[in-house]
PDB file of C-alpha atoms in Angstrom:
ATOM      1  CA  UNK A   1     -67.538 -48.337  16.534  1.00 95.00           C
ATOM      2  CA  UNK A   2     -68.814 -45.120  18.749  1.00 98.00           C
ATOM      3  CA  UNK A   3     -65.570 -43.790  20.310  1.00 98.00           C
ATOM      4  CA  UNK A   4     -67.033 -42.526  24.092  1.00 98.00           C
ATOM      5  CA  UNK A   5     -65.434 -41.002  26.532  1.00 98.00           C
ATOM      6  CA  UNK A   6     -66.913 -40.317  30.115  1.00 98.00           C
ATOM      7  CA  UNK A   7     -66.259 -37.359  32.156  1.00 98.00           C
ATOM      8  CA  UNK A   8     -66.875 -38.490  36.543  1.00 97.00           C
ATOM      9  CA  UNK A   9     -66.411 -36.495  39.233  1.00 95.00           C
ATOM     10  CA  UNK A  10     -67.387 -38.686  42.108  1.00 90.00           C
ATOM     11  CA  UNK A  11     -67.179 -42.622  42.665  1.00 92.00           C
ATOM     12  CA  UNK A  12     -68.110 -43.535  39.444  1.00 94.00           C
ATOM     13  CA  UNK A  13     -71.089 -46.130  39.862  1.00 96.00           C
ATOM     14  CA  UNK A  14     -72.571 -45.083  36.573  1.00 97.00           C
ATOM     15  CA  UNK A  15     -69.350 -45.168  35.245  1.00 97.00           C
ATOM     16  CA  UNK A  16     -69.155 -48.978  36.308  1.00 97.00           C
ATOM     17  CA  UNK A  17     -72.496 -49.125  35.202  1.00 98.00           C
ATOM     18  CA  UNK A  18     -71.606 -48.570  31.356  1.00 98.00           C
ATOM     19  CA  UNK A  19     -68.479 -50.362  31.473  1.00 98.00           C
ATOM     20  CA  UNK A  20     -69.965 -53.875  32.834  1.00 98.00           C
ATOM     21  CA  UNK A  21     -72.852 -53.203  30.382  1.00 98.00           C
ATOM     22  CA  UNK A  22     -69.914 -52.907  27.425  1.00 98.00           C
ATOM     23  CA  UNK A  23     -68.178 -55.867  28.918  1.00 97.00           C
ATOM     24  CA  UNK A  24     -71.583 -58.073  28.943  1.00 97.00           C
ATOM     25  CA  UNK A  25     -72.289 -57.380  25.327  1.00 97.00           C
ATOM     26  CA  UNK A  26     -75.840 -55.535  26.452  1.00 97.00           C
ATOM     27  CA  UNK A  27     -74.011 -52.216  25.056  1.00 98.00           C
ATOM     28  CA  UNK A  28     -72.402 -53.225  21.855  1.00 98.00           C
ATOM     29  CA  UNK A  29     -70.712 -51.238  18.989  1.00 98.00           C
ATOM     30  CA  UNK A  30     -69.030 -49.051  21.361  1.00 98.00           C
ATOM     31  CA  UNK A  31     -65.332 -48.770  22.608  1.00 98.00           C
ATOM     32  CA  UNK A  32     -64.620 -46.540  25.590  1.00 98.00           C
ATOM     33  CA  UNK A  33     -61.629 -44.722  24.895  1.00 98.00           C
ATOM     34  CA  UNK A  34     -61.378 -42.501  27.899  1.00 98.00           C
ATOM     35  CA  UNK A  35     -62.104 -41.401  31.413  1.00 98.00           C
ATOM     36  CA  UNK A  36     -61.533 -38.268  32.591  1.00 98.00           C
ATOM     37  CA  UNK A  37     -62.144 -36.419  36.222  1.00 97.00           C
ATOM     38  CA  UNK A  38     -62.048 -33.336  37.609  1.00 96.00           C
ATOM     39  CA  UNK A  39     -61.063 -34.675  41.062  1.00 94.00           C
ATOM     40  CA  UNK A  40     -57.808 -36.450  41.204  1.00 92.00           C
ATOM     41  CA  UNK A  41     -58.360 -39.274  43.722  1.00 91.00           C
ATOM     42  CA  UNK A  42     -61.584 -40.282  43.353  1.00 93.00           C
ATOM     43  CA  UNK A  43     -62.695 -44.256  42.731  1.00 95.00           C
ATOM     44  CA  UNK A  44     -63.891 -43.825  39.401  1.00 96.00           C
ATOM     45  CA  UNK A  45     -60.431 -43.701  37.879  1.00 96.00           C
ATOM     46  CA  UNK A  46     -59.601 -46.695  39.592  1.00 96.00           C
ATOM     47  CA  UNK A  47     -62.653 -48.505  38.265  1.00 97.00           C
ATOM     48  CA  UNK A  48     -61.686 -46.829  34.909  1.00 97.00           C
ATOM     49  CA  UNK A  49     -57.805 -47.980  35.174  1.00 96.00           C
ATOM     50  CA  UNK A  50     -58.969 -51.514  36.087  1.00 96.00           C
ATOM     51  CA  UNK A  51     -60.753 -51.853  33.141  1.00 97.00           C
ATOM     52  CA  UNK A  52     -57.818 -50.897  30.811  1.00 97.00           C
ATOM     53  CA  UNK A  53     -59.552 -47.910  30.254  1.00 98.00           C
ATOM     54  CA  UNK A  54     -57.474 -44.426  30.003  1.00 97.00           C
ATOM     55  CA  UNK A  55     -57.912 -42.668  32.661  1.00 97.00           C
ATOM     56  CA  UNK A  56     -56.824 -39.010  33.666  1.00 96.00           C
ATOM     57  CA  UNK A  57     -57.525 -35.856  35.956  1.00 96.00           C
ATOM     58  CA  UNK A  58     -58.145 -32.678  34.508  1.00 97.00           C
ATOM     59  CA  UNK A  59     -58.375 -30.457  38.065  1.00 95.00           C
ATOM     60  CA  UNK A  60     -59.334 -27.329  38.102  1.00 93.00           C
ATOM     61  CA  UNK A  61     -57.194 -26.585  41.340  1.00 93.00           C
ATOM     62  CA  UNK A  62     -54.314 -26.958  38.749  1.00 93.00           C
ATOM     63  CA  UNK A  63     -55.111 -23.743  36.652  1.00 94.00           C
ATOM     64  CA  UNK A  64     -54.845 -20.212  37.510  1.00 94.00           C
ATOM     65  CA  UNK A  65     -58.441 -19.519  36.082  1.00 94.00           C
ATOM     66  CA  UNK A  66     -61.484 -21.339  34.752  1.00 94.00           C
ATOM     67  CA  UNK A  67     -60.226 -20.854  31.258  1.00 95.00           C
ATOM     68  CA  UNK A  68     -57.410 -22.355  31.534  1.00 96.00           C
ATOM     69  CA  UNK A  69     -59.522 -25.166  32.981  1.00 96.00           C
ATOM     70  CA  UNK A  70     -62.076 -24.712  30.415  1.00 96.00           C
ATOM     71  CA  UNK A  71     -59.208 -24.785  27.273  1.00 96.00           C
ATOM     72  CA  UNK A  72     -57.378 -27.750  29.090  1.00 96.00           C
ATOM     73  CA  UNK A  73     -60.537 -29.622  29.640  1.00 97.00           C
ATOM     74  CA  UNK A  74     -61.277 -29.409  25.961  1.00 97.00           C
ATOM     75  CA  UNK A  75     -58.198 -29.930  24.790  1.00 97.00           C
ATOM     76  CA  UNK A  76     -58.079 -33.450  27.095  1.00 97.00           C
ATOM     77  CA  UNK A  77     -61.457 -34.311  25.132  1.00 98.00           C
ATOM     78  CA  UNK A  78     -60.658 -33.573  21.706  1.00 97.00           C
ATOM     79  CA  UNK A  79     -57.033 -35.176  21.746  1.00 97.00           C
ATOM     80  CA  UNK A  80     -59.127 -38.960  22.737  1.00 97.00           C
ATOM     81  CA  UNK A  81     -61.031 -38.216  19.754  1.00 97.00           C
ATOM     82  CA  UNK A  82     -64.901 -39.196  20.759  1.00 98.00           C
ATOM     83  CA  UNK A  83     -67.957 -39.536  19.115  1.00 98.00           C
ATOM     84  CA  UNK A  84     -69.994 -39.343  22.193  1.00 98.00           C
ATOM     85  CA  UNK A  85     -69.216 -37.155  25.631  1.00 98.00           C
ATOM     86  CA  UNK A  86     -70.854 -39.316  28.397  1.00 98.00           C
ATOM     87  CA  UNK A  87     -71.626 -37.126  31.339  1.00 98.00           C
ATOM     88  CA  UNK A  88     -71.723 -39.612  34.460  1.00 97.00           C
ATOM     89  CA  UNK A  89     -72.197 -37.222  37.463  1.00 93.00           C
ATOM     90  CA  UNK A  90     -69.616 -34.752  36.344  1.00 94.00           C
ATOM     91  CA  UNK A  91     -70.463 -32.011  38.709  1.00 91.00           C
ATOM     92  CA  UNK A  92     -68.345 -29.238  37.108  1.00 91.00           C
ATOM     93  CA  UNK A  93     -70.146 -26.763  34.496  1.00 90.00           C
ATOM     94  CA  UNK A  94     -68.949 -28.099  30.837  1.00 93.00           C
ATOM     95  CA  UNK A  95     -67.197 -25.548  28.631  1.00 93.00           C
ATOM     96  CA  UNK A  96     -69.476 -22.992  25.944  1.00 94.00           C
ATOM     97  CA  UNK A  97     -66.807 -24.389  23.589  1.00 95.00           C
ATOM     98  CA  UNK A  98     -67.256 -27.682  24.155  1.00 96.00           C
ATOM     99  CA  UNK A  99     -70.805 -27.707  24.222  1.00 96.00           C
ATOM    100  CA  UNK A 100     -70.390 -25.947  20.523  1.00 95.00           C
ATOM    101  CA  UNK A 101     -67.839 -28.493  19.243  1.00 96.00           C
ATOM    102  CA  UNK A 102     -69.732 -31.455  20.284  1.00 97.00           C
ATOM    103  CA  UNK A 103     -73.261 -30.101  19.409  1.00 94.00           C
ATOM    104  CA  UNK A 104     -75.297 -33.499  19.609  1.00 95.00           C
ATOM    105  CA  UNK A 105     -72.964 -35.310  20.943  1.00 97.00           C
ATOM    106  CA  UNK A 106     -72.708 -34.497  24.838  1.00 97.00           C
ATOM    107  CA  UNK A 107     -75.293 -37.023  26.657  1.00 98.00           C
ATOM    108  CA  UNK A 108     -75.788 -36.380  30.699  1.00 97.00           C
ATOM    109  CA  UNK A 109     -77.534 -38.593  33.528  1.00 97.00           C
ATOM    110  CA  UNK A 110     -79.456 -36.149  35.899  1.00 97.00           C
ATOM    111  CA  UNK A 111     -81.524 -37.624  38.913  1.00 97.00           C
ATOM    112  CA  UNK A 112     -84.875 -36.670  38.769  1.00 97.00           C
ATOM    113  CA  UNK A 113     -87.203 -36.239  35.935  1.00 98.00           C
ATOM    114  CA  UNK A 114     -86.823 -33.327  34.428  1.00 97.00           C
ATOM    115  CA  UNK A 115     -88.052 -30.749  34.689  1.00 96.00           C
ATOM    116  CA  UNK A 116     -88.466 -31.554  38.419  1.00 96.00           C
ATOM    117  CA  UNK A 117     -85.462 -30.569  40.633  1.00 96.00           C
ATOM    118  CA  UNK A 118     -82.970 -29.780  38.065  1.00 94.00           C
ATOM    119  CA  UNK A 119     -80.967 -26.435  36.692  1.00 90.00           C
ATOM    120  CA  UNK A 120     -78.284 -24.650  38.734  1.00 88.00           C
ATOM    121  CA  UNK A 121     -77.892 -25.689  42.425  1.00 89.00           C
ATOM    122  CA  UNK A 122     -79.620 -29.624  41.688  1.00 92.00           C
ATOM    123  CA  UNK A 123     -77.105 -32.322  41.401  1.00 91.00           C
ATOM    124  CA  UNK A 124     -76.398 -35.166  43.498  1.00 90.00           C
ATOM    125  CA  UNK A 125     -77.794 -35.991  47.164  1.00 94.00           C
ATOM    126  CA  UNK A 126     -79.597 -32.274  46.454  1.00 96.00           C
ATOM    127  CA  UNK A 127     -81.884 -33.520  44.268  1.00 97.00           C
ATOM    128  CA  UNK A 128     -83.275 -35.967  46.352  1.00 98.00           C
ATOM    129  CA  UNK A 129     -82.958 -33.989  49.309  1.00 97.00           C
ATOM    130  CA  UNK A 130     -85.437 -31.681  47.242  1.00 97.00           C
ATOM    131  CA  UNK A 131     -88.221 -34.137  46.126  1.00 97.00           C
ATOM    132  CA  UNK A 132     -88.525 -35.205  49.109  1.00 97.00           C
ATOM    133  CA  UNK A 133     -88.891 -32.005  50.597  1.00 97.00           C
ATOM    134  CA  UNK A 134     -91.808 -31.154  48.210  1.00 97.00           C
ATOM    135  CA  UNK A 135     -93.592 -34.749  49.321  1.00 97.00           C
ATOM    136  CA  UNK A 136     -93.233 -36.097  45.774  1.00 97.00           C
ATOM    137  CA  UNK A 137     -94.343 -39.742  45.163  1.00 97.00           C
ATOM    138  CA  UNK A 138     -92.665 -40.416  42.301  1.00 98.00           C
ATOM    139  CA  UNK A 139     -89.181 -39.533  41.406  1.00 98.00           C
ATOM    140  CA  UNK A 140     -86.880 -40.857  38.442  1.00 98.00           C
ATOM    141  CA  UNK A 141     -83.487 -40.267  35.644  1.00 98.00           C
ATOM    142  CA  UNK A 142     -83.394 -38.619  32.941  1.00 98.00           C
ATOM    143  CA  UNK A 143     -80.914 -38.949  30.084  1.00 98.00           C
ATOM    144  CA  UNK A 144     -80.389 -35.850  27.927  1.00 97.00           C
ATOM    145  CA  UNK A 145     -78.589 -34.077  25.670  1.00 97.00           C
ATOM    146  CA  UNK A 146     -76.317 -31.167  26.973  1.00 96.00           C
ATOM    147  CA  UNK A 147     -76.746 -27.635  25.364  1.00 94.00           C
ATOM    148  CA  UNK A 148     -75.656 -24.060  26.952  1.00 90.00           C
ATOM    149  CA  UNK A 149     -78.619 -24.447  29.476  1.00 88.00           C
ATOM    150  CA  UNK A 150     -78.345 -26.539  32.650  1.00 87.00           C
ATOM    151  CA  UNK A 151     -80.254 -29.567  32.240  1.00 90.00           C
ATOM    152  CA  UNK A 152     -82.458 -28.069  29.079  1.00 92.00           C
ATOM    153  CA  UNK A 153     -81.018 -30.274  26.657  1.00 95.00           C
ATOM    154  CA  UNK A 154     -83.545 -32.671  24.267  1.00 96.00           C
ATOM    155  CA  UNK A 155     -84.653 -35.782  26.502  1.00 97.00           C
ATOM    156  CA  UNK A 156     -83.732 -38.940  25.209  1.00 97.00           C
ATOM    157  CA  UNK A 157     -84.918 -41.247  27.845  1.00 97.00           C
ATOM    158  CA  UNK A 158     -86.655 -41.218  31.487  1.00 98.00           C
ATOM    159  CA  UNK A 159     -87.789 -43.833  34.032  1.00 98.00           C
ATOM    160  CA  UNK A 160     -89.396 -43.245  36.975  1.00 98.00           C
ATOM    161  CA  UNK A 161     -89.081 -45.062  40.667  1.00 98.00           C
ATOM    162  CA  UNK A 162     -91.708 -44.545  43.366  1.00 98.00           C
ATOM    163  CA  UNK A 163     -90.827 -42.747  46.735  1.00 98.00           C
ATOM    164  CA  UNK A 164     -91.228 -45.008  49.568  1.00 97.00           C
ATOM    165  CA  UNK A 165     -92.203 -43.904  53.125  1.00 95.00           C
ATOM    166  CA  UNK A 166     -89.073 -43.723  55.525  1.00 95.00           C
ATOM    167  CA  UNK A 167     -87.041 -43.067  52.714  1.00 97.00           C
ATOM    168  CA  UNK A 168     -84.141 -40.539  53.529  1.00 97.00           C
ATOM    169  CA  UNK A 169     -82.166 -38.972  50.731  1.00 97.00           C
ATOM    170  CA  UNK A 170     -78.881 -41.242  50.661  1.00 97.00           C
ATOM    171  CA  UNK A 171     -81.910 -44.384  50.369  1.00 98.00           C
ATOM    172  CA  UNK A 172     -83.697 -42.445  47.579  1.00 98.00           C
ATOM    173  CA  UNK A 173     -80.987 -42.303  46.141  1.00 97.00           C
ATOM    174  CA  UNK A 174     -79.030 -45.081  45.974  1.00 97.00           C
ATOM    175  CA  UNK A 175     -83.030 -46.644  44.293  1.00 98.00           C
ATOM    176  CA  UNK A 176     -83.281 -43.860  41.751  1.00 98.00           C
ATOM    177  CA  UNK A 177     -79.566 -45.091  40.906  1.00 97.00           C
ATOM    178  CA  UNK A 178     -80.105 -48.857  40.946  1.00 97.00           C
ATOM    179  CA  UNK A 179     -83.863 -48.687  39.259  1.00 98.00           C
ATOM    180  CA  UNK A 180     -83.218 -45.826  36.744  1.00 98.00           C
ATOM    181  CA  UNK A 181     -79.500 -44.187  36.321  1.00 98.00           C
ATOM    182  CA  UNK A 182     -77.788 -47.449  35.985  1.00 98.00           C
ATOM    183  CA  UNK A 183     -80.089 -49.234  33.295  1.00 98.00           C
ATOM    184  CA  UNK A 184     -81.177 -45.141  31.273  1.00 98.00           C
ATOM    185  CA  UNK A 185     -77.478 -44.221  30.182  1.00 98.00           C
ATOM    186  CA  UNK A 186     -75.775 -48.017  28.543  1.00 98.00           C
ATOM    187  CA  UNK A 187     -79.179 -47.979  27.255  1.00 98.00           C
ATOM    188  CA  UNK A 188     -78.946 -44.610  25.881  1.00 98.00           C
ATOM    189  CA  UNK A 189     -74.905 -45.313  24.920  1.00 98.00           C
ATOM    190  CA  UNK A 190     -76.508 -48.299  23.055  1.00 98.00           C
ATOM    191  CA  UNK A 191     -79.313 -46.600  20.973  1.00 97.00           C
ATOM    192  CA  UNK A 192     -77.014 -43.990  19.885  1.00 97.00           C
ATOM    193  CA  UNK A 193     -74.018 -46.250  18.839  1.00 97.00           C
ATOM    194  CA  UNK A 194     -76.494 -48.441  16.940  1.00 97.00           C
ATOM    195  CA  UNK A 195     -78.680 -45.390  15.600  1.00 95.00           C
ATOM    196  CA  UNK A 196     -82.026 -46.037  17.470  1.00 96.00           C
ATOM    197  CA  UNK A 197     -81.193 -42.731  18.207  1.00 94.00           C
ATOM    198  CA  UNK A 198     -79.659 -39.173  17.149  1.00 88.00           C
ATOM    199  CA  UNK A 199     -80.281 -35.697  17.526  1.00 89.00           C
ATOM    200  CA  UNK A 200     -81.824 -33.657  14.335  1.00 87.00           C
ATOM    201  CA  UNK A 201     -83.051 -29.796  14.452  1.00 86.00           C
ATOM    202  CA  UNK A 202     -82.956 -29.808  17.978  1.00 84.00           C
ATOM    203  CA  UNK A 203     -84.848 -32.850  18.690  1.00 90.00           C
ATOM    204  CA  UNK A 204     -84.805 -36.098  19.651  1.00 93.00           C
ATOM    205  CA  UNK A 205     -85.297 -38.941  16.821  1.00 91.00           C
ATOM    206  CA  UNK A 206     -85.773 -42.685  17.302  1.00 88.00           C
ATOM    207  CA  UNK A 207     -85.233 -44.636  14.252  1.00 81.00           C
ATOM    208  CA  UNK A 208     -87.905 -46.525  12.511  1.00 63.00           C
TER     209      UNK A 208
END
């Protein structure tokens, strides 16, 4: 049984997202053992406290520098115990030491496919605001794994979703989350609790 935890900073609708896949049975093999947000009052620990999932706020408003953040962050994560680090929109930059402790197995959900509109300054309604800036016609999710660099981590998954005339960027992306975000990461949550997929050397590997 992969032990995942998911680190939110926002509403949470990829949150939701895994946790009615895991309640349908489409994600199997897994047991979500933990929420945790950097913002204390946002809906996702609601949606995670609903489900009888643990659910906690690690803010860094509540620390008198980023590394006491950083060590109290870590320290939240290791004492759940996971064998997978879900990223779902966690806008805050994730620990060198965590990255190093959990080395292949830190997974994120970024909106766009990358390398299009990603690395420092792209996250949320940005990204969108960005493609559509540049006149892109197609847009997308990736799933990756997380390393040191911002959004440089070994693809596991993308889908794309076609830009539509009229769209603005709250429309664009509210379809890149229903079309791509919400069906890319159980899938991806799946795959590695079933071992379609790991990471090896660096690099991606589906099973045979």
């Amino acid at each position: 049984m992969l032990r995942v935890v998911v680190l939110v900073s926002g509403g949470g609708t990829n949150l939701q997202a895994i946790i009615d896949a895991v309640a349908a049975g489409s994600v199997t093999n897994t047991e979500l053992v933990g929420v945790i947000s950097n913002n204390k009052t946002v809906k996702s620990l609601e949606r995670a406290r609903s489900a009888g999932i643990p659910a906690v706020s690690v803010s860094p408003k509540d620390y008198a520098d980023r590394d006491l953040f950083n060590e109290a962050l870590l320290a939240k994560v290791d004492e759940l115990q996971p064998d997978l680090v879900v990223l779902a929109g966690f806008l805050v930059a994730i620990p060198p030491a965590m990255v190093e402790r959990y080395s292949g197995r830190i997974i994120n959900i970024h909106p766009s496919l990358i390398p299009s509109f990603c690395g420092v300054g792209y996250y949320g309604l940005k990204v969108h605001e960005r493609a559509l800036e540049r006149g892109v016609k197609v847009t997308g999710a990736t799933v990756h794994f997380v390393t040191e660099g911002m959004d440089e981590g070994p693809i596991i998954a993308q889908k794309p979703v076609l830009v539509e005339e009229g769209d603005t960027p709250e429309v664009l992306q509210r379809r890149v989350m229903e079309q791509a975000e919400w069906i890319l990461l159980p899938q991806a949550i799946d795959d590695i609790a079933n071992g379609r997929i790991r990471i090896e050397n660096g690099k991606v590997v589906q099973a045979q």
